[in-house]
Short mmCIF file of C-alpha atoms in Angstrom, two decimals:
data_model
loop_
_atom_site.label_atom_id
_atom_site.label_comp_id
_atom_site.label_asym_id
_atom_site.label_seq_id
_atom_site.Cartn_x
_atom_site.Cartn_y
_atom_site.Cartn_z
CA MET A 1 24.66 -16.51 -22.39
CA ILE A 2 27.13 -13.77 -23.32
CA GLY A 3 30.64 -14.83 -24.16
CA ARG A 4 33.63 -12.74 -25.22
CA LEU A 5 33.61 -8.99 -25.53
CA ASN A 6 34.03 -8.86 -29.29
CA HIS A 7 34.75 -5.12 -29.42
CA VAL A 8 34.21 -1.68 -27.94
CA ALA A 9 33.02 0.81 -30.55
CA ILE A 10 34.13 4.44 -30.33
CA ALA A 11 32.46 7.07 -32.53
CA VAL A 12 34.97 9.57 -33.89
CA ARG A 13 34.81 12.65 -36.11
CA ASP A 14 38.15 11.99 -37.81
CA ILE A 15 39.03 8.33 -38.22
CA ALA A 16 42.46 9.11 -39.66
CA ALA A 17 43.36 11.13 -36.57
CA ALA A 18 41.98 8.45 -34.24
CA SER A 19 43.96 5.79 -36.11
CA ALA A 20 47.17 7.81 -35.90
CA LEU A 21 46.60 8.37 -32.18
CA TYR A 22 46.21 4.68 -31.39
CA ARG A 23 49.02 3.64 -33.75
CA ASP A 24 51.61 6.31 -32.99
CA THR A 25 50.80 7.49 -29.46
CA LEU A 26 49.39 4.28 -27.91
CA GLY A 27 51.50 1.91 -30.03
CA ALA A 28 48.62 -0.36 -31.05
CA ASP A 29 47.97 -2.47 -34.15
CA VAL A 30 45.54 -0.44 -36.31
CA SER A 31 43.81 -1.65 -39.50
CA ALA A 32 43.15 0.29 -42.67
CA ALA A 33 39.89 2.25 -42.85
CA VAL A 34 37.01 0.45 -44.62
CA PRO A 35 33.97 2.38 -45.90
CA GLN A 36 30.81 0.39 -45.09
CA VAL A 37 28.29 2.17 -47.29
CA GLU A 38 25.38 -0.06 -46.29
CA HIS A 39 26.00 0.71 -42.58
CA GLY A 40 26.65 4.45 -43.02
CA VAL A 41 30.04 4.32 -41.30
CA THR A 42 33.71 3.96 -42.06
CA THR A 43 35.37 1.48 -39.70
CA VAL A 44 38.87 0.88 -38.36
CA PHE A 45 39.80 -1.93 -35.97
CA VAL A 46 42.44 -1.67 -33.29
CA THR A 47 43.57 -5.20 -32.45
CA LEU A 48 44.52 -5.64 -28.80
CA PRO A 49 45.80 -8.97 -27.45
CA ASN A 50 42.36 -9.93 -26.08
CA THR A 51 39.74 -7.88 -27.94
CA LYS A 52 39.27 -5.07 -30.44
CA ILE A 53 38.44 -1.38 -30.47
CA GLU A 54 36.29 -0.33 -33.44
CA PHE A 55 36.36 3.27 -34.61
CA LEU A 56 33.23 4.49 -36.37
CA GLU A 57 33.24 7.65 -38.51
CA PRO A 58 30.01 8.86 -40.15
CA LEU A 59 29.68 8.02 -43.84
CA GLY A 60 26.99 9.68 -45.95
CA ALA A 61 24.10 11.94 -44.99
CA ASP A 62 22.10 9.44 -42.91
CA SER A 63 24.81 7.89 -40.78
CA PRO A 64 23.41 6.18 -37.66
CA ILE A 65 26.15 7.82 -35.57
CA ALA A 66 25.60 11.40 -36.73
CA LYS A 67 23.30 12.28 -33.82
CA PHE A 68 25.63 10.66 -31.31
CA LEU A 69 28.44 12.90 -32.52
CA GLU A 70 26.20 15.96 -32.30
CA ARG A 71 25.66 15.14 -28.62
CA ASN A 72 29.30 14.11 -28.12
CA PRO A 73 31.39 16.45 -30.26
CA ASP A 74 34.70 15.01 -29.04
CA GLY A 75 33.53 11.49 -29.91
CA GLY A 76 32.85 8.82 -27.33
CA ILE A 77 32.17 5.18 -26.63
CA HIS A 78 29.17 4.19 -28.74
CA HIS A 79 28.49 0.54 -27.91
CA LEU A 80 29.81 -2.75 -26.54
CA CYS A 81 29.54 -5.96 -28.55
CA TYR A 82 29.18 -9.29 -26.78
CA GLU A 83 29.41 -12.61 -28.59
CA VAL A 84 26.65 -15.20 -28.28
CA ASP A 85 26.56 -18.75 -29.63
CA ASP A 86 23.10 -18.50 -31.19
CA ILE A 87 21.62 -15.08 -31.76
CA ILE A 88 18.03 -16.29 -32.12
CA VAL A 89 18.16 -18.25 -28.86
CA ALA A 90 19.78 -15.26 -27.14
CA ARG A 91 17.20 -12.84 -28.53
CA ASP A 92 14.27 -14.97 -27.46
CA GLN A 93 15.67 -15.45 -23.94
CA LEU A 94 16.26 -11.71 -23.60
CA LYS A 95 12.80 -10.79 -24.88
CA ALA A 96 11.25 -13.27 -22.47
CA LYS A 97 13.01 -11.39 -19.65
CA GLY A 98 11.70 -8.04 -20.84
CA ALA A 99 14.72 -6.66 -22.69
CA ARG A 100 13.91 -4.60 -25.78
CA VAL A 101 15.55 -5.45 -29.09
CA LEU A 102 16.00 -2.46 -31.42
CA GLY A 103 14.63 -2.27 -34.96
CA SER A 104 12.62 -5.12 -36.42
CA GLY A 105 13.96 -7.62 -33.91
CA GLU A 106 15.42 -9.69 -36.72
CA PRO A 107 19.22 -10.04 -36.89
CA LYS A 108 21.03 -8.11 -39.59
CA ILE A 109 24.42 -8.89 -41.07
CA GLY A 110 26.85 -6.59 -39.28
CA ALA A 111 30.11 -4.99 -40.32
CA HIS A 112 31.92 -8.31 -39.73
CA GLY A 113 29.59 -10.38 -41.91
CA LYS A 114 27.90 -12.04 -38.93
CA PRO A 115 24.32 -11.75 -37.60
CA VAL A 116 23.91 -8.96 -35.06
CA LEU A 117 21.20 -7.38 -32.93
CA PHE A 118 21.17 -4.25 -30.77
CA LEU A 119 19.55 -4.02 -27.33
CA HIS A 120 17.94 -0.89 -25.89
CA PRO A 121 20.41 1.18 -23.81
CA LYS A 122 17.73 1.98 -21.22
CA ASP A 123 17.53 -1.74 -20.39
CA PHE A 124 21.34 -2.06 -20.01
CA ASN A 125 22.64 0.72 -17.73
CA GLY A 126 22.62 3.39 -20.43
CA THR A 127 24.86 1.22 -22.62
CA LEU A 128 24.01 0.30 -26.20
CA VAL A 129 24.68 -3.45 -26.41
CA GLU A 130 25.31 -5.29 -29.67
CA LEU A 131 25.07 -9.06 -29.74
CA GLU A 132 27.02 -10.85 -32.44
CA GLN A 133 26.74 -14.53 -33.25
CA ALA A 134 30.26 -15.87 -32.71
CA MET B 1 52.60 0.31 -25.78
CA ILE B 2 49.07 -0.65 -24.75
CA GLY B 3 48.36 -4.32 -24.17
CA ARG B 4 45.16 -6.04 -23.11
CA LEU B 5 41.87 -4.27 -22.47
CA ASN B 6 41.75 -4.89 -18.73
CA HIS B 7 38.15 -3.76 -18.31
CA VAL B 8 35.32 -1.54 -19.46
CA ALA B 9 33.85 0.45 -16.56
CA ILE B 10 30.13 1.23 -16.52
CA ALA B 11 28.75 3.75 -14.01
CA VAL B 12 25.41 2.61 -12.57
CA ARG B 13 22.91 4.02 -10.09
CA ASP B 14 21.97 0.63 -8.63
CA ILE B 15 24.78 -1.91 -8.61
CA ALA B 16 22.53 -4.68 -7.27
CA ALA B 17 20.17 -4.23 -10.21
CA ALA B 18 23.06 -4.09 -12.70
CA SER B 19 24.53 -7.26 -11.18
CA ALA B 20 21.22 -9.10 -11.38
CA LEU B 21 20.80 -7.98 -15.00
CA TYR B 22 24.17 -9.33 -16.09
CA ARG B 23 23.87 -12.50 -14.00
CA ASP B 24 20.25 -13.43 -14.64
CA THR B 25 19.42 -11.84 -18.01
CA LEU B 26 22.82 -11.99 -19.76
CA GLY B 27 23.99 -15.15 -17.98
CA ALA B 28 27.41 -13.80 -17.01
CA ASP B 29 29.74 -14.52 -14.07
CA VAL B 30 29.25 -11.61 -11.62
CA SER B 31 31.31 -10.95 -8.46
CA ALA B 32 30.09 -9.73 -5.09
CA ALA B 33 29.95 -5.97 -4.55
CA VAL B 34 33.00 -4.45 -2.82
CA PRO B 35 32.84 -0.99 -1.22
CA GLN B 36 36.06 0.90 -2.04
CA VAL B 37 35.83 3.76 0.44
CA GLU B 38 39.14 5.35 -0.59
CA HIS B 39 37.94 5.50 -4.24
CA GLY B 40 34.39 6.67 -3.51
CA VAL B 41 32.77 3.79 -5.39
CA THR B 42 31.37 0.33 -4.87
CA THR B 43 32.62 -2.09 -7.53
CA VAL B 44 31.40 -5.33 -9.09
CA PHE B 45 33.29 -7.25 -11.77
CA VAL B 46 31.65 -9.21 -14.55
CA THR B 47 34.15 -11.79 -15.78
CA LEU B 48 33.89 -12.51 -19.49
CA PRO B 49 36.13 -15.10 -21.20
CA ASN B 50 38.54 -12.42 -22.46
CA THR B 51 38.10 -9.31 -20.29
CA LYS B 52 35.99 -7.77 -17.53
CA ILE B 53 33.15 -5.31 -17.15
CA GLU B 54 33.43 -3.21 -13.98
CA PHE B 55 30.31 -1.66 -12.48
CA LEU B 56 30.83 1.52 -10.47
CA GLU B 57 28.18 2.80 -8.05
CA PRO B 58 28.75 6.06 -6.15
CA LEU B 59 29.84 5.62 -2.54
CA GLY B 60 29.80 8.58 -0.17
CA ALA B 61 29.16 12.27 -0.75
CA ASP B 62 32.19 13.03 -2.94
CA SER B 63 32.12 10.10 -5.32
CA PRO B 64 34.14 10.78 -8.50
CA ILE B 65 31.29 9.35 -10.59
CA ALA B 66 28.46 11.44 -9.08
CA LYS B 67 28.66 14.13 -11.78
CA PHE B 68 28.84 11.54 -14.54
CA LEU B 69 25.56 10.03 -13.29
CA GLU B 70 23.95 13.48 -13.12
CA ARG B 71 24.76 13.88 -16.83
CA ASN B 72 23.88 10.24 -17.62
CA PRO B 73 20.93 9.35 -15.39
CA ASP B 74 20.53 5.85 -16.90
CA GLY B 75 24.22 5.15 -16.27
CA GLY B 76 26.76 4.69 -19.04
CA ILE B 77 30.23 3.61 -20.03
CA HIS B 78 32.64 5.60 -17.87
CA HIS B 79 36.12 4.54 -18.98
CA LEU B 80 38.29 1.95 -20.71
CA CYS B 81 41.34 0.47 -18.97
CA TYR B 82 44.33 -0.64 -21.01
CA GLU B 83 47.23 -2.57 -19.53
CA VAL B 84 50.81 -1.35 -19.93
CA ASP B 85 54.04 -3.08 -18.91
CA ASP B 86 55.56 -0.07 -17.14
CA ILE B 87 53.31 2.80 -16.19
CA ILE B 88 56.10 5.34 -15.75
CA VAL B 89 57.59 4.59 -19.16
CA ALA B 90 54.10 4.73 -20.69
CA ARG B 91 53.29 8.03 -18.96
CA ASP B 92 56.51 9.67 -20.06
CA GLN B 93 56.08 8.53 -23.67
CA LEU B 94 52.50 9.83 -23.72
CA LYS B 95 53.40 13.17 -22.18
CA ALA B 96 56.22 13.58 -24.72
CA LYS B 97 53.57 13.17 -27.45
CA GLY B 98 51.33 15.82 -25.89
CA ALA B 99 48.76 13.65 -24.07
CA ARG B 100 47.50 15.06 -20.78
CA VAL B 101 47.65 12.92 -17.65
CA LEU B 102 44.94 13.74 -15.10
CA GLY B 103 45.60 14.73 -11.48
CA SER B 104 49.14 15.01 -10.18
CA GLY B 105 50.55 12.86 -12.97
CA GLU B 106 51.83 10.34 -10.45
CA PRO B 107 50.31 6.83 -10.52
CA LYS B 108 47.89 5.92 -7.73
CA ILE B 109 47.03 2.46 -6.51
CA GLY B 110 43.76 1.56 -8.20
CA ALA B 111 40.85 -0.63 -7.23
CA HIS B 112 42.86 -3.74 -8.21
CA GLY B 113 45.90 -2.88 -6.09
CA LYS B 114 48.01 -1.91 -9.11
CA PRO B 115 49.41 1.48 -10.20
CA VAL B 116 47.02 3.40 -12.47
CA LEU B 117 46.82 6.73 -14.29
CA PHE B 118 43.99 8.42 -16.16
CA LEU B 119 44.37 10.26 -19.49
CA HIS B 120 42.33 13.28 -20.56
CA PRO B 121 39.23 12.29 -22.58
CA LYS B 122 39.67 15.24 -24.94
CA ASP B 123 42.97 13.73 -26.08
CA PHE B 124 41.41 10.27 -26.70
CA ASN B 125 38.24 10.63 -28.79
CA GLY B 126 36.06 11.68 -25.86
CA THR B 127 36.99 8.51 -23.97
CA LEU B 128 38.40 8.51 -20.46
CA VAL B 129 41.35 6.11 -20.61
CA GLU B 130 42.84 4.40 -17.56
CA LEU B 131 46.27 2.82 -17.82
CA GLU B 132 47.04 0.01 -15.40
CA GLN B 133 50.45 -1.55 -14.92
CA ALA B 134 49.91 -5.23 -15.76
#
C-alpha cells in the first residue's frame, strides 16, 4: 500500500537557523520559507536526491507543533509522510485493520495541495505517520 | 555534501510486531530480522521505492537504544542517515563548522558494512544524524 517516503518532517524553533545549517553546513538544496497560515506552520523543504526534509516552525498562537516543541525544546523529528495511490482506499484498509485515523477521518488538503491523513502514533511504533495521495 | 537519505531508523520494543505492521497493514516489503551482536541491536529493513525504514530492537544488556526506549516506551524515530561521498572529508568539513561528532570521531563500520559517524543531536535540530559513506 505505501509507496515512496515523501518527506521527513522536523519541528524547529528557528527555521532560518535550520535552513542555514542544512544549506551551509550540510551543503543541501534548501527552499525559501513559506508561511502556511491555515496549517499554523512555516515550512521549508530540503530537497535530497531521493526525498525531502520538511522543516516546520510554529506560526501563530495555535500552532499544531507548539506542544511538540515544548516537549522537545531542541526540535525533533515530528512525522514521516508516506505516499499512497488512493487515500480513501488506504484509509479504509487501515481502519479495517484497526489503525486509528486522527481528526475527523476525512482527508484534508495538506501543505503540498494534496489530500492527506494522519495516523495515530501509538498504532505505528510511536511515530506520527502522514499519508499523502501521490 | 549530503546526498540521499539512506534510511530513517525507528526504535521498537517488538521488532516482530513492527515488521508485521509494515508488511500486513501498510503493505510494504519487509526483510528478515538480523541480530547485530556487535551493535547491540536486531535490525529489519523496510524497502520503500526511494529509501528504507530501519527498525531497531534492543539486543543484549547494553543496547545503545535501551535508554531511548525508556524515554519513548511506544518506540519512536531514532535517527536519520544521510549518505556522503567521503566520510572523512565530510567529517572534517563539519568539525570545521563547529558540529560535534559523537564518540571517538573516527568512523566505525555500521550495520550495512560501510563507514559511519554520528553527529550530535543538539547541533542538528534535536535529530540524531548518521552519515554513511555511500
